[in-house]
Amino acid sequence: MNDPLSIRRLYGRSRGRPLRVGQSALVEELLPALSVPEEGPLDSAILFGDDRPLHFEIGFGGGEHLAWRADLLPDHGFIGAEPFLNGVAAALGHIRDRHLANVRLHMGDALEVLERLPDASLRFVYLLHPDPWPKARHAKRRMVNHGPLDLIAAKLQRGGEFRLGTDDPVYCRWAMMVMGQRGDFEWLAESAKDFLTRPGGWPETRYEAKARREGREVWYFRYRRC
């Protein structure tokens, strides 16, 4: 079955309501300075000018988690990919307000950027509340499929961590099934409490808070690269 690694197509909207004047200015002025180069190989030195641990967030939404983690770990480098213009604009606001110099952004397909990074170069990969594509015929569009996971596994250091968060029960079951088939990730959970309680160092996003307000459970998965 094809999956996002071979489909090479982004589904859904690329923009929502019109940007405010301040957001448009951020996209025009700040985004070019922080954007991942469009072509060529990537590494810590190219992106940040030195050798530092790297983190990658696939689909960062409004950027709250990305900015929070980057603020927490200023000597680490953070790469975020998000195809949605309004999300990129929101993330730029967080970066500006927190004066973050350790974040680089890509407005587009995360997999294209991941492929250009050296193998075993990432300390963390984050996939928080991805589109669940709940219909069975759309399962091939889910980011938790073996093609993307092969790529994530290749780019993570041994001992590095893949974090997945979801509030969708279909995606939760799917992720547990797919991840359970893999021998290159160790699930860091010893009891149900370990994936029903948000771990330390994992901030709440607006999307997660909305899910809680609407009565949906949230699951937090942590996997160590073997």
mmCIF file of C-alpha atoms in Angstrom:
data_model
loop_
_atom_site.group_PDB
_atom_site.id
_atom_site.type_symbol
_atom_site.label_atom_id
_atom_site.label_comp_id
_atom_site.label_asym_id
_atom_site.label_seq_id
_atom_site.Cartn_x
_atom_site.Cartn_y
_atom_site.Cartn_z
ATOM 1 C CA MET A 1 0.000 0.000 0.000
ATOM 2 C CA ASN A 2 1.299 3.464 -0.896
ATOM 3 C CA ASP A 3 1.867 5.949 1.902
ATOM 4 C CA PRO A 4 2.994 9.601 2.208
ATOM 5 C CA LEU A 5 6.599 8.738 1.333
ATOM 6 C CA SER A 6 5.639 7.566 -2.157
ATOM 7 C CA ILE A 7 2.419 9.512 -2.770
ATOM 8 C CA ARG A 8 4.302 12.839 -2.690
ATOM 9 C CA ARG A 9 1.180 14.907 -2.351
ATOM 10 C CA LEU A 10 0.007 17.220 0.395
ATOM 11 C CA TYR A 11 -3.728 17.041 1.037
ATOM 12 C CA GLY A 12 -5.980 19.651 2.581
ATOM 13 C CA ARG A 13 -5.852 23.437 2.652
ATOM 14 C CA SER A 14 -2.651 25.450 2.429
ATOM 15 C CA ARG A 15 -4.215 28.564 3.921
ATOM 16 C CA GLY A 16 -7.259 29.642 5.911
ATOM 17 C CA ARG A 17 -8.561 33.095 6.765
ATOM 18 C CA PRO A 18 -6.579 36.080 5.451
ATOM 19 C CA LEU A 19 -3.499 36.986 7.466
ATOM 20 C CA ARG A 20 -3.493 40.089 9.605
ATOM 21 C CA VAL A 21 -1.180 42.911 8.573
ATOM 22 C CA GLY A 22 1.357 42.005 11.249
ATOM 23 C CA GLN A 23 1.327 38.347 10.245
ATOM 24 C CA SER A 24 1.831 39.220 6.591
ATOM 25 C CA ALA A 25 4.815 41.340 7.567
ATOM 26 C CA LEU A 26 6.329 38.423 9.487
ATOM 27 C CA VAL A 27 5.911 36.119 6.498
ATOM 28 C CA GLU A 28 7.481 38.671 4.168
ATOM 29 C CA GLU A 29 10.315 39.822 6.433
ATOM 30 C CA LEU A 30 11.139 37.136 9.018
ATOM 31 C CA LEU A 31 10.350 33.906 7.188
ATOM 32 C CA PRO A 32 13.040 34.346 4.489
ATOM 33 C CA ALA A 33 15.703 34.698 7.193
ATOM 34 C CA LEU A 34 14.563 31.521 8.960
ATOM 35 C CA SER A 35 13.635 29.330 6.003
ATOM 36 C CA VAL A 36 15.392 26.040 5.344
ATOM 37 C CA PRO A 37 17.348 26.299 2.055
ATOM 38 C CA GLU A 38 15.223 25.058 -0.808
ATOM 39 C CA GLU A 39 17.830 22.728 -2.266
ATOM 40 C CA GLY A 40 20.904 20.734 -1.339
ATOM 41 C CA PRO A 41 22.004 18.703 1.660
ATOM 42 C CA LEU A 42 21.298 19.967 5.161
ATOM 43 C CA ASP A 43 23.038 19.596 8.495
ATOM 44 C CA SER A 44 23.494 21.477 11.741
ATOM 45 C CA ALA A 45 26.375 23.594 10.412
ATOM 46 C CA ILE A 46 24.433 24.671 7.316
ATOM 47 C CA LEU A 47 21.316 25.543 9.300
ATOM 48 C CA PHE A 48 22.793 26.948 12.504
ATOM 49 C CA GLY A 49 26.483 27.515 11.848
ATOM 50 C CA ASP A 50 27.752 24.976 14.366
ATOM 51 C CA ASP A 51 27.437 21.404 15.571
ATOM 52 C CA ARG A 52 24.436 21.017 17.882
ATOM 53 C CA PRO A 53 21.681 18.469 18.632
ATOM 54 C CA LEU A 54 18.833 18.678 16.135
ATOM 55 C CA HIS A 55 15.085 18.335 16.618
ATOM 56 C CA PHE A 56 12.469 18.042 13.856
ATOM 57 C CA GLU A 57 8.729 18.709 14.128
ATOM 58 C CA ILE A 58 6.453 17.376 11.389
ATOM 59 C CA GLY A 59 3.423 19.644 10.995
ATOM 60 C CA PHE A 60 3.937 22.129 13.831
ATOM 61 C CA GLY A 61 0.452 23.675 13.658
ATOM 62 C CA GLY A 62 0.600 27.084 15.315
ATOM 63 C CA GLY A 63 4.144 26.525 16.536
ATOM 64 C CA GLU A 64 3.471 26.574 20.289
ATOM 65 C CA HIS A 65 5.250 23.291 20.956
ATOM 66 C CA LEU A 66 8.129 24.097 18.619
ATOM 67 C CA ALA A 67 8.742 27.497 20.208
ATOM 68 C CA TRP A 68 8.392 26.163 23.760
ATOM 69 C CA ARG A 69 10.936 23.414 23.193
ATOM 70 C CA ALA A 70 13.323 25.761 21.382
ATOM 71 C CA ASP A 71 13.109 28.235 24.262
ATOM 72 C CA LEU A 72 13.762 25.416 26.738
ATOM 73 C CA LEU A 73 16.846 24.190 24.846
ATOM 74 C CA PRO A 74 18.555 27.241 23.321
ATOM 75 C CA ASP A 75 21.745 25.325 22.491
ATOM 76 C CA HIS A 76 19.788 22.825 20.355
ATOM 77 C CA GLY A 77 18.579 23.401 16.801
ATOM 78 C CA PHE A 78 14.896 23.050 15.861
ATOM 79 C CA ILE A 79 13.525 22.444 12.376
ATOM 80 C CA GLY A 80 9.808 22.706 11.783
ATOM 81 C CA ALA A 81 7.824 21.872 8.647
ATOM 82 C CA GLU A 82 4.226 22.980 8.127
ATOM 83 C CA PRO A 83 2.354 23.407 4.812
ATOM 84 C CA PHE A 84 -0.359 25.679 6.259
ATOM 85 C CA LEU A 85 0.439 29.398 5.803
ATOM 86 C CA ASN A 86 -1.577 30.524 8.820
ATOM 87 C CA GLY A 87 0.310 28.082 11.041
ATOM 88 C CA VAL A 88 3.648 29.338 9.750
ATOM 89 C CA ALA A 89 2.593 32.920 10.452
ATOM 90 C CA ALA A 90 1.560 31.993 14.000
ATOM 91 C CA ALA A 91 4.872 30.212 14.588
ATOM 92 C CA LEU A 92 6.772 33.267 13.384
ATOM 93 C CA GLY A 93 4.969 35.304 16.024
ATOM 94 C CA HIS A 94 6.145 32.929 18.761
ATOM 95 C CA ILE A 95 9.695 33.013 17.416
ATOM 96 C CA ARG A 96 9.710 36.803 17.369
ATOM 97 C CA ASP A 97 8.173 37.169 20.820
ATOM 98 C CA ARG A 98 10.588 34.688 22.400
ATOM 99 C CA HIS A 99 13.613 36.017 20.466
ATOM 100 C CA LEU A 100 14.470 32.530 19.260
ATOM 101 C CA ALA A 101 17.587 32.173 17.149
ATOM 102 C CA ASN A 102 17.594 28.359 17.073
ATOM 103 C CA VAL A 103 14.579 27.641 14.835
ATOM 104 C CA ARG A 104 14.400 27.070 11.083
ATOM 105 C CA LEU A 105 11.117 26.660 9.201
ATOM 106 C CA HIS A 106 9.957 24.997 6.010
ATOM 107 C CA MET A 107 6.528 25.797 4.592
ATOM 108 C CA GLY A 108 5.813 22.573 2.767
ATOM 109 C CA ASP A 109 6.391 18.832 2.878
ATOM 110 C CA ALA A 110 8.329 17.671 5.943
ATOM 111 C CA LEU A 111 9.517 14.499 4.227
ATOM 112 C CA GLU A 112 11.391 16.458 1.572
ATOM 113 C CA VAL A 113 13.449 18.166 4.278
ATOM 114 C CA LEU A 114 13.957 14.987 6.295
ATOM 115 C CA GLU A 115 15.425 13.254 3.265
ATOM 116 C CA ARG A 116 18.106 15.924 2.950
ATOM 117 C CA LEU A 117 19.392 15.545 6.508
ATOM 118 C CA PRO A 118 22.226 13.118 7.310
ATOM 119 C CA ASP A 119 21.306 9.741 8.714
ATOM 120 C CA ALA A 120 21.452 9.539 12.525
ATOM 121 C CA SER A 121 21.480 13.334 12.804
ATOM 122 C CA LEU A 122 18.316 13.971 14.850
ATOM 123 C CA ARG A 123 17.879 13.777 18.609
ATOM 124 C CA PHE A 124 14.067 14.127 18.533
ATOM 125 C CA VAL A 125 11.282 13.889 15.964
ATOM 126 C CA TYR A 126 7.819 15.173 16.894
ATOM 127 C CA LEU A 127 4.494 14.344 15.239
ATOM 128 C CA LEU A 128 1.718 15.954 17.289
ATOM 129 C CA HIS A 129 -1.946 15.610 16.379
ATOM 130 C CA PRO A 130 -1.458 14.711 12.706
ATOM 131 C CA ASP A 131 -4.444 14.596 10.392
ATOM 132 C CA PRO A 132 -6.056 11.244 11.311
ATOM 133 C CA TRP A 133 -7.629 10.543 7.914
ATOM 134 C CA PRO A 134 -10.253 8.432 9.734
ATOM 135 C CA LYS A 135 -11.735 6.707 6.676
ATOM 136 C CA ALA A 136 -10.131 3.356 5.888
ATOM 137 C CA ARG A 137 -9.565 4.257 2.241
ATOM 138 C CA HIS A 138 -7.470 7.242 3.357
ATOM 139 C CA ALA A 139 -5.209 5.259 5.689
ATOM 140 C CA LYS A 140 -2.395 5.492 3.124
ATOM 141 C CA ARG A 141 -2.293 9.256 3.720
ATOM 142 C CA ARG A 142 -1.436 8.900 7.429
ATOM 143 C CA MET A 143 2.047 9.942 8.422
ATOM 144 C CA VAL A 144 2.328 6.882 10.664
ATOM 145 C CA ASN A 145 3.006 4.418 7.866
ATOM 146 C CA HIS A 146 6.081 2.342 7.263
ATOM 147 C CA GLY A 147 7.502 4.553 4.500
ATOM 148 C CA PRO A 148 7.710 7.724 6.633
ATOM 149 C CA LEU A 149 8.705 5.680 9.685
ATOM 150 C CA ASP A 150 11.602 4.118 7.774
ATOM 151 C CA LEU A 151 12.798 7.632 6.988
ATOM 152 C CA ILE A 152 12.325 8.854 10.558
ATOM 153 C CA ALA A 153 14.196 5.814 11.873
ATOM 154 C CA ALA A 154 17.079 6.482 9.491
ATOM 155 C CA LYS A 155 17.412 10.115 10.542
ATOM 156 C CA LEU A 156 17.131 9.531 14.298
ATOM 157 C CA GLN A 157 20.238 8.783 16.319
ATOM 158 C CA ARG A 158 20.249 5.516 18.224
ATOM 159 C CA GLY A 159 18.699 6.428 21.545
ATOM 160 C CA GLY A 160 16.888 9.334 19.895
ATOM 161 C CA GLU A 161 13.171 9.789 20.506
ATOM 162 C CA PHE A 162 10.082 9.847 18.303
ATOM 163 C CA ARG A 163 7.116 11.518 20.002
ATOM 164 C CA LEU A 164 3.576 11.094 18.710
ATOM 165 C CA GLY A 165 0.464 12.737 20.131
ATOM 166 C CA THR A 166 -3.132 12.202 19.011
ATOM 167 C CA ASP A 167 -6.673 12.721 20.236
ATOM 168 C CA ASP A 168 -8.208 10.497 17.576
ATOM 169 C CA PRO A 169 -9.030 6.931 18.687
ATOM 170 C CA VAL A 170 -8.748 5.553 15.140
ATOM 171 C CA TYR A 171 -5.269 7.043 14.759
ATOM 172 C CA CYS A 172 -4.323 5.844 18.233
ATOM 173 C CA ARG A 173 -5.189 2.235 17.366
ATOM 174 C CA TRP A 174 -3.545 2.518 13.956
ATOM 175 C CA ALA A 175 -0.336 3.941 15.424
ATOM 176 C CA MET A 176 -0.152 1.215 18.069
ATOM 177 C CA MET A 177 -0.605 -1.425 15.367
ATOM 178 C CA VAL A 178 1.967 0.004 12.955
ATOM 179 C CA MET A 179 4.547 0.847 15.596
ATOM 180 C CA GLY A 180 4.074 -2.581 17.148
ATOM 181 C CA GLN A 181 5.219 -4.152 13.874
ATOM 182 C CA ARG A 182 8.572 -2.399 13.977
ATOM 183 C CA GLY A 183 11.754 -3.635 15.570
ATOM 184 C CA ASP A 184 13.651 -0.346 15.341
ATOM 185 C CA PHE A 185 11.599 1.533 17.952
ATOM 186 C CA GLU A 186 11.091 0.753 21.636
ATOM 187 C CA TRP A 187 7.830 1.995 23.158
ATOM 188 C CA LEU A 188 8.685 3.887 26.355
ATOM 189 C CA ALA A 189 5.584 2.889 28.295
ATOM 190 C CA GLU A 190 5.318 0.451 31.161
ATOM 191 C CA SER A 191 1.666 1.099 32.026
ATOM 192 C CA ALA A 192 -1.379 2.869 30.597
ATOM 193 C CA LYS A 193 -0.583 5.920 32.721
ATOM 194 C CA ASP A 194 2.596 6.437 30.713
ATOM 195 C CA PHE A 195 0.693 7.247 27.524
ATOM 196 C CA LEU A 196 -2.412 8.805 29.080
ATOM 197 C CA THR A 197 -0.489 11.499 30.961
ATOM 198 C CA ARG A 198 1.462 14.218 29.175
ATOM 199 C CA PRO A 199 5.165 13.709 29.967
ATOM 200 C CA GLY A 200 7.370 16.416 31.393
ATOM 201 C CA GLY A 201 8.899 18.665 28.762
ATOM 202 C CA TRP A 202 5.853 18.200 26.508
ATOM 203 C CA PRO A 203 3.842 21.442 26.582
ATOM 204 C CA GLU A 204 0.126 21.608 25.920
ATOM 205 C CA THR A 205 -0.821 23.092 22.560
ATOM 206 C CA ARG A 206 -4.001 24.953 21.729
ATOM 207 C CA TYR A 207 -5.154 21.986 19.679
ATOM 208 C CA GLU A 208 -4.701 19.647 22.634
ATOM 209 C CA ALA A 209 -6.506 22.044 24.973
ATOM 210 C CA LYS A 210 -9.410 22.207 22.515
ATOM 211 C CA ALA A 211 -9.581 18.414 22.406
ATOM 212 C CA ARG A 212 -9.749 18.302 26.208
ATOM 213 C CA ARG A 213 -12.495 20.949 26.326
ATOM 214 C CA GLU A 214 -14.519 18.943 23.830
ATOM 215 C CA GLY A 215 -14.202 15.825 25.953
ATOM 216 C CA ARG A 216 -11.707 13.900 23.817
ATOM 217 C CA GLU A 217 -8.951 11.796 25.325
ATOM 218 C CA VAL A 218 -5.364 12.525 24.327
ATOM 219 C CA TRP A 219 -2.667 9.863 23.974
ATOM 220 C CA TYR A 220 1.061 10.534 24.259
ATOM 221 C CA PHE A 221 3.474 8.053 22.681
ATOM 222 C CA ARG A 222 7.230 8.067 23.160
ATOM 223 C CA TYR A 223 9.449 5.704 21.178
ATOM 224 C CA ARG A 224 13.199 5.286 21.491
ATOM 225 C CA ARG A 225 15.213 4.516 18.372
ATOM 226 C CA CYS A 226 16.897 1.159 18.959
#
